[in-house]
Amino acid sequence: MVGEQERYIYLKGRQIKASYHKQIVEAYQGNPFIEAIPPRLNQDQLYQMLDSAPRFSGDLNQLDLEERLELIQQIKPGYWKPLITHFERYRNIYNMIKIGYQSRNPLSAIYQREMAIGLDEILSHGTDEEGRNLAGNIQTAQMMADIGLSGMGKTKSYERLLRLFPQVIHHVAYDGEPFPVKQVVWLHIECPSNKSVGALCRNFYWAVDQLLGSNYYEELAEKDGRAEVLAKRMAKVAGNISLGGLFIDEIQRIHKGHSGGEEKMIDFITELTNSLGIPIVLIGTFKALYLFKTSLANTRRGIPDGYAENITDRMKDDLEWDIFLEGIWELQYTNKFTPLTPELKAIMYYHTLGIPDFAVKLFMHVQCRAILYEDNEIITTELIEKVANRTFRLVQPIFELIRRGVDIDPSEYEDLKPDWITFKEYLKDSQHRITIDGHLSEEHKLIMLQHNRKVLIEQLVTFAMKMGCAEEIALCYAEKVELHNREAGHDMELLYLEIAKLVFEGKSDSPNYNTSEVVGITRKRGRNKSTKLDLDECDIRFIVSQGRTDKLSVDEALRKAGLVGEYDEFL
């Protein structure tokens, strides 16, 4: 029993006595669970509380070689530089917890009805088409996946951010009335490596017992081993302890789960959010990127309405990288301080690709090498090159492929970079909100731009073909018109007008036109004797021809017929 329990990993925070704070949001007022949460920190306060470095205040000249090497080993566990993305995570956590409690006011009548019905019963019934559970309550909980590159410090950042919140709040009285409740604001556990719902539940019970001194593990964990039963019991416990947010780390472990384990786990997590209103954050590497695309496609619940996804790639070579590197560069224990030059900054980025974990390791190894083998102990580009080639020799081949933009085998390097083709399709097909930080954001902007151009050209081709233009010629016109107007922006009325002019004035017989002539075609051309066509009144050619009879321009004729809409119709 002890051996099994020791494998469970959870994060432990602080416990406080409840004190209540005035809320500016009306929906939050009168809710002791929300009012007991401490006021949010601003960006400066967050940075001051989280910025840490293992600084040495003594005289380095008085230390021998081994003592300086010992100080270097403290850099990795002690250095942490809060960045903009960390404040955004803090904001998400704070908002999710409050919003999740909004539909779980312990003083409201509907919450009391939920308690009377029983949380396990509510979970088993799920929600109706309007999102109401068995008690008639519509949950406000949100769900988020924080997916990112290995080495970006996701786990460490969540550990530090969650510790800014009290983990357990002890209520005694509220508004003059007894209110003896223990409120668990957050719980951070790891996804089990065996991908089973039962193991996740047992991990959950163990963590709750350690926090509250309860006995859920002995009472529930081994009483019935079926995953479905354990899931219902876990949901009931989560409701009983007034859980504000469940954070499940290492979620990529359920990737490619055996015997349906992946689908069962995701479906169970979604049930917790939909039925009981418990906000859930899933944390993992790129291996977990497509869980909701593959696993929830055929489930009866689907993705929660409040679901969002944050994807974090390696840092770009910009201001945040500069802040991170400048902070760590101060932690030098060589006998001669080396200033950070643009050349040193460039080679550090080149060999680490902007991955913080690699940058810290490289800087530590470079200092050790300088102290042990360099007479002057100066950090140079040559030294960094030598150490990087030795320290990162196993990952340098894949780093080189990434630098060159070469496609890599996603099955072998999923933790470093997602398969771009699959990622493109995922971004286009996803219906939930996706935020992308880091280097992938640039690729994301590019693919979305390409996608928008493709859609625009398809619209122009369809329009031209309705005017009787052959598909091949319509495509030629559409591509050239889009290219000609790319810098000026996509004014749909103007683009439709250009296509209509080209087709109507006989350009369809000669597609190789000069794009500079597209906007204003004023050159008069000799016309062959026209042949009267029997056209339908809805035919664009008839509409334009009739418009000329009525002394209307092409644009006016098409607009009158309702074929040219406002620009925002196509957004």
XYZ file of N, CA and C in Angstrom, residues 4-250:
741
model
N 2.637 1.863 -3.351
C 1.767 2.384 -4.399
C 1.460 3.854 -4.158
N 1.204 4.231 -2.903
C 0.865 5.604 -2.585
C 2.012 6.550 -2.899
N 3.221 6.093 -2.706
C 4.373 6.964 -2.897
C 4.542 7.388 -4.353
N 3.882 6.672 -5.260
C 3.997 7.030 -6.670
C 3.102 8.216 -7.024
N 2.179 8.549 -6.149
C 1.268 9.648 -6.430
C 1.981 10.978 -6.216
N 1.820 11.860 -7.181
C 2.497 13.155 -7.122
C 1.448 14.261 -7.140
N 1.522 15.165 -6.201
C 0.608 16.298 -6.157
C 1.353 17.496 -5.587
N 0.785 18.672 -5.793
C 1.394 19.913 -5.318
C 0.650 20.381 -4.073
N 1.402 20.775 -3.055
C 0.787 21.210 -1.806
C 1.016 22.698 -1.606
N -0.082 23.413 -1.290
C -0.009 24.850 -1.083
C -0.338 25.234 0.351
N -0.725 26.498 0.547
C -0.964 27.012 1.899
C -2.456 27.009 2.230
N -2.755 27.022 3.518
C -4.123 27.059 3.997
C -4.328 28.323 4.823
N -5.494 28.963 4.647
C -5.769 30.221 5.339
C -7.187 30.213 5.909
N -7.420 31.125 6.834
C -8.757 31.356 7.346
C -9.445 32.361 6.437
N -10.715 32.157 6.173
C -11.436 32.988 5.210
C -11.561 34.432 5.669
N -11.279 35.336 4.747
C -11.618 36.753 4.904
C -12.238 37.168 3.583
N -13.264 37.982 3.644
C -14.089 38.224 2.461
C -13.814 39.598 1.867
N -13.813 39.636 0.528
C -13.449 40.843 -0.204
C -14.610 41.283 -1.103
N -14.824 42.582 -1.152
C -15.902 43.149 -1.953
C -15.666 42.866 -3.431
N -16.742 42.515 -4.135
C -16.654 42.177 -5.556
C -17.332 43.253 -6.399
N -16.707 43.611 -7.519
C -17.307 44.611 -8.405
C -18.279 43.972 -9.397
N -18.136 42.681 -9.652
C -19.046 41.972 -10.553
C -20.275 41.540 -9.756
N -21.441 41.945 -10.208
C -22.665 41.680 -9.456
C -22.906 40.186 -9.262
N -22.585 39.379 -10.287
C -22.820 37.937 -10.205
C -21.938 37.265 -9.164
N -20.863 37.930 -8.757
C -19.955 37.368 -7.753
C -20.348 37.747 -6.330
N -21.173 38.769 -6.195
C -21.509 39.291 -4.876
C -22.406 38.318 -4.110
N -22.130 38.171 -2.823
C -22.920 37.263 -2.003
C -22.526 35.810 -2.146
N -21.409 35.548 -2.799
C -20.913 34.180 -2.955
C -19.648 34.037 -2.111
N -19.729 33.361 -0.965
C -18.561 33.290 -0.073
C -17.353 32.602 -0.700
N -17.580 31.662 -1.622
C -16.457 30.996 -2.272
C -15.641 31.976 -3.115
N -16.330 32.901 -3.764
C -15.641 33.889 -4.599
C -15.065 35.011 -3.748
N -15.837 35.475 -2.794
C -15.392 36.599 -1.969
C -14.183 36.246 -1.102
N -13.959 34.965 -0.853
C -12.831 34.551 -0.016
C -11.519 34.470 -0.795
N -11.593 34.533 -2.111
C -10.372 34.488 -2.921
C -9.662 35.835 -2.813
N -8.375 35.858 -2.501
C -7.649 37.129 -2.351
C -7.710 37.966 -3.625
N -7.619 39.303 -3.490
C -7.628 40.181 -4.671
C -6.515 39.806 -5.644
N -6.786 40.018 -6.919
C -5.807 39.651 -7.940
C -4.590 40.563 -7.896
N -3.456 40.028 -8.300
C -2.216 40.795 -8.377
C -2.136 41.503 -9.717
N -1.523 42.688 -9.734
C -1.251 43.306 -11.027
C 0.071 42.755 -11.556
N 0.432 43.179 -12.755
C 1.601 42.604 -13.414
C 2.889 42.860 -12.638
N 3.048 44.068 -12.124
C 4.269 44.388 -11.370
C 4.361 43.567 -10.086
N 3.243 43.419 -9.394
C 3.234 42.634 -8.160
C 3.587 41.171 -8.432
N 3.043 40.644 -9.525
C 3.336 39.257 -9.874
C 4.820 39.064 -10.143
N 5.402 39.983 -10.911
C 6.822 39.861 -11.246
C 7.698 39.936 -9.993
N 7.341 40.839 -9.087
C 8.135 40.983 -7.864
C 8.071 39.728 -6.998
N 6.917 39.080 -6.972
C 6.756 37.905 -6.125
C 7.404 36.657 -6.724
N 7.480 36.590 -8.043
C 7.949 35.364 -8.681
C 9.386 35.427 -9.179
N 9.915 36.619 -9.358
C 11.284 36.738 -9.864
C 12.260 36.176 -8.831
N 13.062 35.211 -9.252
C 13.998 34.608 -8.302
C 15.299 34.239 -8.996
N 16.384 34.348 -8.249
C 17.709 33.976 -8.746
C 18.587 33.637 -7.551
N 19.414 32.590 -7.656
C 20.291 32.191 -6.542
C 21.538 33.061 -6.474
N 21.355 34.301 -6.051
C 22.472 35.256 -6.053
C 23.412 35.016 -4.863
N 24.696 35.253 -5.104
C 25.720 35.124 -4.069
C 26.164 36.523 -3.666
N 26.022 36.857 -2.401
C 26.308 38.215 -1.938
C 27.727 38.392 -1.419
N 28.483 37.316 -1.352
C 29.841 37.415 -0.824
C 30.860 37.789 -1.890
N 32.104 37.594 -1.582
C 33.218 37.922 -2.477
C 33.650 36.655 -3.207
N 33.438 36.641 -4.544
C 33.803 35.468 -5.332
C 35.297 35.169 -5.266
N 36.080 36.217 -5.098
C 37.537 36.028 -5.068
C 37.989 35.202 -3.865
N 37.117 35.105 -2.858
C 37.469 34.352 -1.663
C 37.067 32.875 -1.765
N 36.423 32.515 -2.887
C 35.955 31.142 -3.060
C 36.929 30.343 -3.912
N 37.071 29.073 -3.586
C 37.923 28.235 -4.424
C 37.114 27.679 -5.589
N 37.767 26.927 -6.442
C 37.152 26.415 -7.668
C 35.928 25.560 -7.369
N 36.018 24.641 -6.443
C 34.909 23.737 -6.141
C 33.704 24.482 -5.584
N 33.946 25.510 -4.810
C 32.833 26.287 -4.255
C 32.096 27.049 -5.352
N 32.839 27.564 -6.318
C 32.186 28.267 -7.431
C 31.395 27.292 -8.309
N 31.921 26.102 -8.514
C 31.180 25.082 -9.261
C 29.897 24.694 -8.527
N 29.964 24.693 -7.213
C 28.780 24.382 -6.413
C 27.706 25.450 -6.582
N 28.112 26.707 -6.664
C 27.154 27.795 -6.887
C 26.489 27.672 -8.253
N 27.252 27.251 -9.252
C 26.698 27.102 -10.602
C 25.556 26.083 -10.608
N 25.681 25.029 -9.816
C 24.652 23.987 -9.782
C 23.325 24.493 -9.211
N 23.342 25.656 -8.565
C 22.115 26.216 -7.994
C 21.335 27.067 -8.990
N 21.903 27.293 -10.169
C 21.231 28.160 -11.140
C 19.931 27.526 -11.627
N 19.977 26.277 -12.048
C 18.789 25.638 -12.627
C 17.617 25.572 -11.659
N 17.805 25.087 -10.423
C 16.636 25.044 -9.527
C 16.222 26.407 -8.986
N 17.130 27.385 -8.999
C 16.825 28.655 -8.348
C 16.450 29.801 -9.256
N 16.747 29.691 -10.562
C 16.482 30.826 -11.454
C 15.109 30.693 -12.091
N 14.332 31.767 -12.010
C 13.028 31.797 -12.685
C 12.686 33.241 -13.003
N 12.467 33.505 -14.263
C 12.179 34.858 -14.727
C 10.738 34.923 -15.224
N 9.856 35.635 -14.504
C 8.469 35.770 -14.970
C 8.391 36.609 -16.241
N 7.596 36.142 -17.193
C 7.439 36.814 -18.477
C 5.966 37.134 -18.709
N 5.673 37.765 -19.829
C 4.296 38.161 -20.136
C 3.379 36.945 -20.172
N 3.860 35.838 -20.745
C 3.033 34.638 -20.836
C 2.659 34.098 -19.460
N 3.518 34.309 -18.473
C 3.203 33.845 -17.119
C 2.079 34.676 -16.502
N 2.084 35.979 -16.763
C 0.995 36.806 -16.246
C -0.322 36.432 -16.915
N -0.267 36.095 -18.200
C -1.479 35.668 -18.901
C -2.013 34.369 -18.311
N -1.112 33.457 -17.939
C -1.537 32.217 -17.281
C -2.193 32.526 -15.934
N -1.579 33.434 -15.183
C -2.138 33.805 -13.882
C -3.539 34.382 -14.057
N -3.712 35.235 -15.033
C -5.022 35.834 -15.293
C -6.043 34.753 -15.637
N -5.649 33.789 -16.471
C -6.554 32.700 -16.838
C -6.967 31.884 -15.619
N -5.994 31.553 -14.774
C -6.297 30.768 -13.571
C -7.270 31.523 -12.672
N -6.981 32.793 -12.434
C -7.801 33.609 -11.531
C -9.242 33.692 -12.048
N -9.385 33.988 -13.341
C -10.718 34.127 -13.922
C -11.467 32.803 -13.946
N -10.766 31.718 -14.285
C -11.425 30.414 -14.358
C -11.979 29.990 -13.006
N -11.214 30.193 -11.955
C -11.667 29.790 -10.625
C -12.901 30.586 -10.214
N -12.868 31.891 -10.419
C -14.022 32.715 -10.042
C -15.259 32.369 -10.869
N -15.077 32.250 -12.180
C -16.211 31.939 -13.051
C -16.788 30.567 -12.719
N -15.913 29.615 -12.377
C -16.393 28.287 -12.015
C -17.245 28.283 -10.765
N -16.906 29.131 -9.804
C -17.692 29.223 -8.567
C -18.998 29.990 -8.772
N -19.119 30.705 -9.875
C -20.295 31.551 -10.096
C -21.587 30.731 -10.062
N -21.567 29.537 -10.642
C -22.773 28.699 -10.660
C -22.830 27.756 -9.462
N -21.899 27.925 -8.514
C -21.864 27.040 -7.335
C -21.857 27.859 -6.045
N -22.733 28.827 -5.986
C -22.873 29.626 -4.769
C -23.516 28.761 -3.684
N -22.806 28.457 -2.600
C -23.352 27.534 -1.587
C -24.580 28.076 -0.875
N -24.859 29.368 -1.030
C -26.023 29.963 -0.375
C -27.234 30.027 -1.295
N -27.085 29.653 -2.557
C -28.193 29.743 -3.506
C -29.104 28.525 -3.391
N -30.361 28.710 -3.791
C -31.344 27.625 -3.697
C -31.007 26.481 -4.646
N -30.521 26.816 -5.827
C -30.240 25.766 -6.809
C -29.048 24.916 -6.387
N -28.100 25.526 -5.678
C -26.962 24.753 -5.165
C -27.443 23.784 -4.090
N -28.346 24.236 -3.230
C -28.893 23.358 -2.200
C -29.677 22.209 -2.826
N -30.315 22.496 -3.954
C -31.043 21.427 -4.652
C -30.069 20.385 -5.188
N -28.930 20.835 -5.682
C -27.911 19.898 -6.153
C -27.442 18.995 -5.020
N -27.236 19.577 -3.855
C -26.796 18.783 -2.712
C -27.865 17.757 -2.316
N -29.127 18.151 -2.434
C -30.216 17.245 -2.062
C -30.336 16.086 -3.049
N -30.169 16.384 -4.324
C -30.247 15.330 -5.344
C -29.073 14.371 -5.228
N -27.903 14.942 -4.974
C -26.693 14.122 -4.891
C -25.821 14.340 -6.109
N -24.577 14.662 -5.870
C -23.687 14.992 -6.975
C -23.408 13.802 -7.881
N -23.370 12.598 -7.313
C -23.143 11.432 -8.162
C -24.314 11.205 -9.105
N -25.524 11.484 -8.622
C -26.716 11.353 -9.459
C -26.707 12.399 -10.569
N -26.296 13.608 -10.242
C -26.217 14.672 -11.245
C -25.212 14.312 -12.327
N -24.089 13.749 -11.928
C -23.067 13.373 -12.899
C -23.569 12.291 -13.840
N -24.273 11.301 -13.305
C -24.733 10.190 -14.139
C -25.767 10.637 -15.162
N -26.530 11.706 -14.875
C -27.543 12.189 -15.810
C -26.978 13.165 -16.837
N -25.818 13.750 -16.558
C -25.222 14.679 -17.512
C -26.024 15.957 -17.641
N -26.009 16.558 -18.832
C -26.719 17.817 -19.083
C -27.627 17.672 -20.292
N -28.666 18.529 -20.346
C -29.573 18.487 -21.493
C -29.045 19.371 -22.614
N -29.868 19.576 -23.649
C -29.445 20.344 -24.816
C -29.136 21.795 -24.475
N -29.749 22.310 -23.429
C -29.511 23.692 -23.024
C -28.375 23.814 -22.016
N -27.747 22.700 -21.671
C -26.627 22.727 -20.741
C -27.027 22.651 -19.283
N -28.291 22.333 -18.994
C -28.750 22.245 -17.603
C -28.514 20.836 -17.062
N -28.051 20.769 -15.811
C -27.902 19.455 -15.197
C -29.219 19.035 -14.558
N -29.202 17.926 -13.851
C -30.437 17.377 -13.299
C -31.127 18.338 -12.340
N -30.350 19.195 -11.680
C -30.929 20.171 -10.750
C -31.409 21.433 -11.464
N -31.194 21.511 -12.757
C -31.597 22.689 -13.520
C -30.552 23.779 -13.562
N -29.359 23.483 -13.078
C -28.288 24.480 -13.018
C -27.454 24.437 -14.298
N -27.154 25.604 -14.846
C -26.254 25.706 -15.993
C -24.879 26.087 -15.468
N -23.929 25.203 -15.641
C -22.605 25.419 -15.068
C -21.822 26.476 -15.845
N -21.024 27.225 -15.122
C -20.220 28.294 -15.730
C -18.747 27.912 -15.852
N -18.417 26.681 -15.516
C -17.008 26.266 -15.519
C -16.432 26.267 -16.925
N -15.153 26.580 -16.985
C -14.429 26.567 -18.244
C -13.363 25.481 -18.209
N -12.877 25.155 -19.396
C -11.856 24.123 -19.509
C -10.771 24.633 -20.436
N -9.522 24.336 -20.114
C -8.421 24.827 -20.929
C -7.325 23.775 -21.017
N -6.696 23.698 -22.169
C -5.508 22.863 -22.340
C -4.321 23.779 -22.578
N -3.272 23.581 -21.808
C -2.044 24.363 -21.980
C -0.979 23.410 -22.524
N -0.792 23.471 -23.819
C 0.087 22.532 -24.516
C 1.342 23.266 -24.957
N 2.486 22.644 -24.769
C 3.699 23.348 -25.159
C 4.902 22.450 -25.315
N 5.942 23.067 -25.780
C 7.211 22.400 -26.017
C 7.844 21.941 -24.710
N 8.427 20.760 -24.719
C 9.177 20.303 -23.548
C 10.325 21.267 -23.276
N 10.529 21.585 -22.007
C 11.620 22.483 -21.647
C 11.215 23.933 -21.529
N 9.922 24.243 -21.765
C 9.461 25.625 -21.667
C 9.043 25.990 -20.242
N 9.079 25.045 -19.329
C 8.794 25.345 -17.926
C 7.328 25.437 -17.580
N 6.462 24.681 -18.276
C 5.032 24.738 -17.990
C 4.725 24.278 -16.568
N 5.263 23.112 -16.199
C 4.989 22.581 -14.860
C 5.491 23.528 -13.781
N 6.701 24.021 -13.951
C 7.286 24.917 -12.958
C 6.489 26.212 -12.847
N 6.020 26.734 -13.972
C 5.259 27.982 -13.922
C 3.923 27.779 -13.223
N 3.253 26.650 -13.484
C 1.984 26.397 -12.797
C 2.195 26.184 -11.302
N 3.276 25.529 -10.935
C 3.559 25.349 -9.509
C 3.729 26.694 -8.820
N 4.460 27.591 -9.443
C 4.690 28.905 -8.835
C 3.424 29.756 -8.845
N 2.669 29.702 -9.927
C 1.465 30.521 -10.027
C 0.382 30.035 -9.068
N 0.195 28.736 -8.966
C -0.837 28.214 -8.071
C -0.531 28.523 -6.615
N 0.739 28.563 -6.268
C 1.102 28.864 -4.880
C 0.826 30.322 -4.518
N 0.504 31.151 -5.496
C 0.076 32.517 -5.197
C -1.339 32.525 -4.620
N -2.088 31.456 -4.865
C -3.445 31.315 -4.338
C -3.403 30.425 -3.092
N -4.259 30.698 -2.124
C -4.377 29.723 -1.028
C -4.957 28.431 -1.596
N -4.492 27.304 -1.103
C -5.030 26.042 -1.609
C -6.296 25.635 -0.867
N -6.312 25.876 0.427
C -7.495 25.553 1.228
C -7.899 26.785 2.025
N -9.184 27.135 1.951
C -9.725 28.257 2.720
C -10.705 27.692 3.745
N -10.472 28.012 5.002
C -11.328 27.516 6.084
C -12.360 28.587 6.436
N -13.621 28.310 6.129
C -14.715 29.224 6.462
C -15.278 28.870 7.844
N -15.621 29.886 8.591
C -16.228 29.687 9.914
C -17.631 30.282 9.944
N -17.739 31.537 9.540
C -19.033 32.220 9.515
C -19.045 33.200 8.349
N -20.254 33.402 7.788
C -20.397 34.349 6.682
C -21.663 35.165 6.902
N -21.510 36.472 6.854
C -22.635 37.393 7.006
C -23.409 37.121 8.301
N -22.654 36.843 9.358
C -23.268 36.652 10.666
C -23.861 35.279 10.908
N -23.765 34.386 9.932
C -24.321 33.043 10.079
C -23.201 32.007 10.050
N -23.350 30.912 10.799
C -22.321 29.861 10.773
C -22.135 29.315 9.351
N -20.889 29.119 8.984
C -20.591 28.583 7.651
C -19.311 27.743 7.738
N -19.374 26.589 8.410
C -18.180 25.759 8.628
C -17.855 24.908 7.399
N -17.124 25.472 6.476
C -16.830 24.793 5.206
C -15.338 24.879 4.905
N -14.777 23.774 4.410
C -13.415 23.780 3.887
C -13.483 23.858 2.363
N -12.928 24.913 1.829
C -12.957 25.161 0.388
C -11.575 24.893 -0.209
N -11.476 23.885 -1.070
C -10.220 23.597 -1.764
C -10.215 24.405 -3.061
N -9.383 25.418 -3.118
C -9.375 26.330 -4.265
C -8.783 25.661 -5.497
N -7.716 24.896 -5.315
C -7.090 24.230 -6.464
C -6.441 22.922 -6.046
N -6.341 22.028 -7.022
C -5.659 20.757 -6.808
C -4.853 20.446 -8.067
N -3.570 20.184 -7.881
C -2.655 19.911 -8.999
C -2.133 18.487 -8.860
N -2.496 17.624 -9.815
C -2.048 16.235 -9.781
C -1.490 15.860 -11.151
N -0.813 14.731 -11.203
C -0.255 14.259 -12.466
C -1.133 13.163 -13.055
N -1.220 13.158 -14.378
C -1.929 12.092 -15.073
C -1.143 10.792 -14.897
N -1.793 9.709 -14.561
C -1.069 8.448 -14.360
C -0.476 7.920 -15.656
N 0.641 7.258 -15.531
C 1.326 6.746 -16.717
C 0.588 5.582 -17.354
N -0.304 4.922 -16.596
C -1.028 3.786 -17.179
C -2.317 4.207 -17.877
N -2.552 5.510 -17.961
C -3.657 6.077 -18.741
C -5.043 5.666 -18.231
N -5.185 5.271 -16.981
C -6.479 4.792 -16.513
C -7.184 5.837 -15.663
N -8.512 5.887 -15.822
C -9.329 6.785 -15.015
C -9.238 6.398 -13.542
N -9.199 5.102 -13.275
C -9.117 4.642 -11.896
C -7.879 5.149 -11.186
N -6.724 5.101 -11.870
C -5.480 5.581 -11.261
C -5.531 7.081 -11.022
N -6.158 7.826 -11.941
C -6.302 9.270 -11.748
C -7.159 9.552 -10.518
N -8.233 8.808 -10.363
C -9.103 8.999 -9.202
C -8.372 8.692 -7.906
N -7.595 7.628 -7.886
C -6.856 7.279 -6.676
C -5.812 8.344 -6.340
N -5.185 8.886 -7.371
C -4.245 9.996 -7.163
C -4.970 11.184 -6.547
N -6.168 11.443 -7.041
C -6.993 12.543 -6.543
C -7.343 12.335 -5.068
N -7.819 11.134 -4.717
C -8.172 10.853 -3.320
C -6.972 11.042 -2.399
N -5.838 10.543 -2.832
C -4.626 10.625 -2.014
C -4.265 12.087 -1.738
N -4.332 12.936 -2.785
C -3.986 14.344 -2.626
C -4.964 15.046 -1.688
N -6.266 14.758 -1.825
C -7.272 15.379 -0.956
C -7.045 14.973 0.500
N -6.751 13.707 0.728
C -6.505 13.238 2.095
C -5.318 13.949 2.726
N -4.266 14.182 1.940
C -3.085 14.852 2.479
C -3.387 16.300 2.849
N -4.307 16.926 2.116
C -4.651 18.326 2.379
C -5.593 18.478 3.569
N -6.618 17.639 3.621
C -7.705 17.844 4.575
C -7.696 16.871 5.741
N -6.810 15.876 5.703
C -6.818 14.884 6.763
C -8.003 13.949 6.665
N -8.589 13.848 5.492
C -9.746 12.974 5.276
C -9.285 11.536 5.042
N -10.239 10.676 4.721
C -9.920 9.254 4.572
C -10.526 8.692 3.288
N -10.564 9.527 2.245
C -11.200 9.109 1.001
C -10.474 7.939 0.342
N -9.162 7.926 0.423
C -8.413 6.883 -0.277
C -8.787 5.496 0.249
N -8.758 5.318 1.550
C -9.072 4.007 2.117
C -10.535 3.646 1.919
N -11.419 4.651 1.965
C -12.849 4.386 1.866
C -13.298 4.092 0.437
N -12.683 4.769 -0.544
C -13.220 4.718 -1.896
C -12.300 4.111 -2.947
N -10.988 4.280 -2.785
C -10.076 3.930 -3.874
C -10.139 2.459 -4.254
N -10.177 1.583 -3.260
C -10.122 0.155 -3.547
C -11.463 -0.548 -3.322
N -12.490 0.203 -2.995
C -13.785 -0.415 -2.711
C -14.387 -1.056 -3.951
N -14.256 -0.414 -5.071
C -14.721 -0.964 -6.341
C -13.761 -0.496 -7.412
N -13.157 -1.404 -8.116
C -12.117 -1.042 -9.064
C -12.600 -0.586 -10.421
N -13.918 -0.648 -10.688
C -14.391 -0.236 -12.007
C -14.233 1.267 -12.188
N -13.700 1.667 -13.336
C -13.388 3.072 -13.592
C -14.630 3.952 -13.535
N -15.775 3.453 -14.040
C -16.985 4.268 -14.072
C -17.453 4.615 -12.659
N -17.353 3.645 -11.761
C -17.769 3.881 -10.375
C -16.817 4.848 -9.691
N -15.518 4.643 -9.919
C -14.521 5.538 -9.327
C -14.714 6.966 -9.818
N -15.065 7.112 -11.078
C -15.246 8.445 -11.650
C -16.392 9.182 -10.963
N -17.499 8.494 -10.740
C -18.633 9.126 -10.078
C -18.277 9.519 -8.642
N -17.533 8.655 -7.983
C -17.146 8.965 -6.605
C -16.187 10.147 -6.550
N -15.277 10.194 -7.512
C -14.346 11.324 -7.546
C -15.103 12.627 -7.765
N -16.096 12.597 -8.658
C -16.888 13.792 -8.915
C -17.624 14.240 -7.659
N -18.133 13.276 -6.905
C -18.847 13.620 -5.675
C -17.907 14.244 -4.659
N -16.704 13.681 -4.536
C -15.717 14.244 -3.610
C -15.331 15.652 -4.037
N -15.142 15.854 -5.349
C -14.777 17.181 -5.852
C -15.839 18.207 -5.499
N -17.105 17.797 -5.578
C -18.177 18.702 -5.188
C -18.218 18.934 -3.694
N -17.983 17.895 -2.924
C -18.033 18.014 -1.460
C -16.948 18.933 -0.910
N -15.789 18.960 -1.555
C -14.694 19.802 -1.055
C -14.706 21.185 -1.708
N -15.756 21.460 -2.504
C -15.894 22.774 -3.164
C -14.644 23.114 -3.970
N -14.237 22.180 -4.804
C -13.011 22.349 -5.580
C -13.154 23.485 -6.588
N -12.193 24.406 -6.571
C -12.240 25.548 -7.478
C -11.647 25.274 -8.839
N -10.617 24.443 -8.904
C -9.991 24.131 -10.182
C -9.124 22.896 -10.065
N -9.225 22.015 -11.053
C -8.412 20.801 -11.084
C -7.383 20.942 -12.198
N -6.114 20.818 -11.845
C -5.017 20.964 -12.796
C -4.346 19.601 -12.974
N -4.446 19.057 -14.179
C -3.915 17.726 -14.462
C -2.693 17.871 -15.356
N -1.539 17.569 -14.810
C -0.270 17.711 -15.537
C 0.084 16.406 -16.256
N 1.027 16.522 -17.195
C 1.514 15.370 -17.969
C 0.370 14.675 -18.698
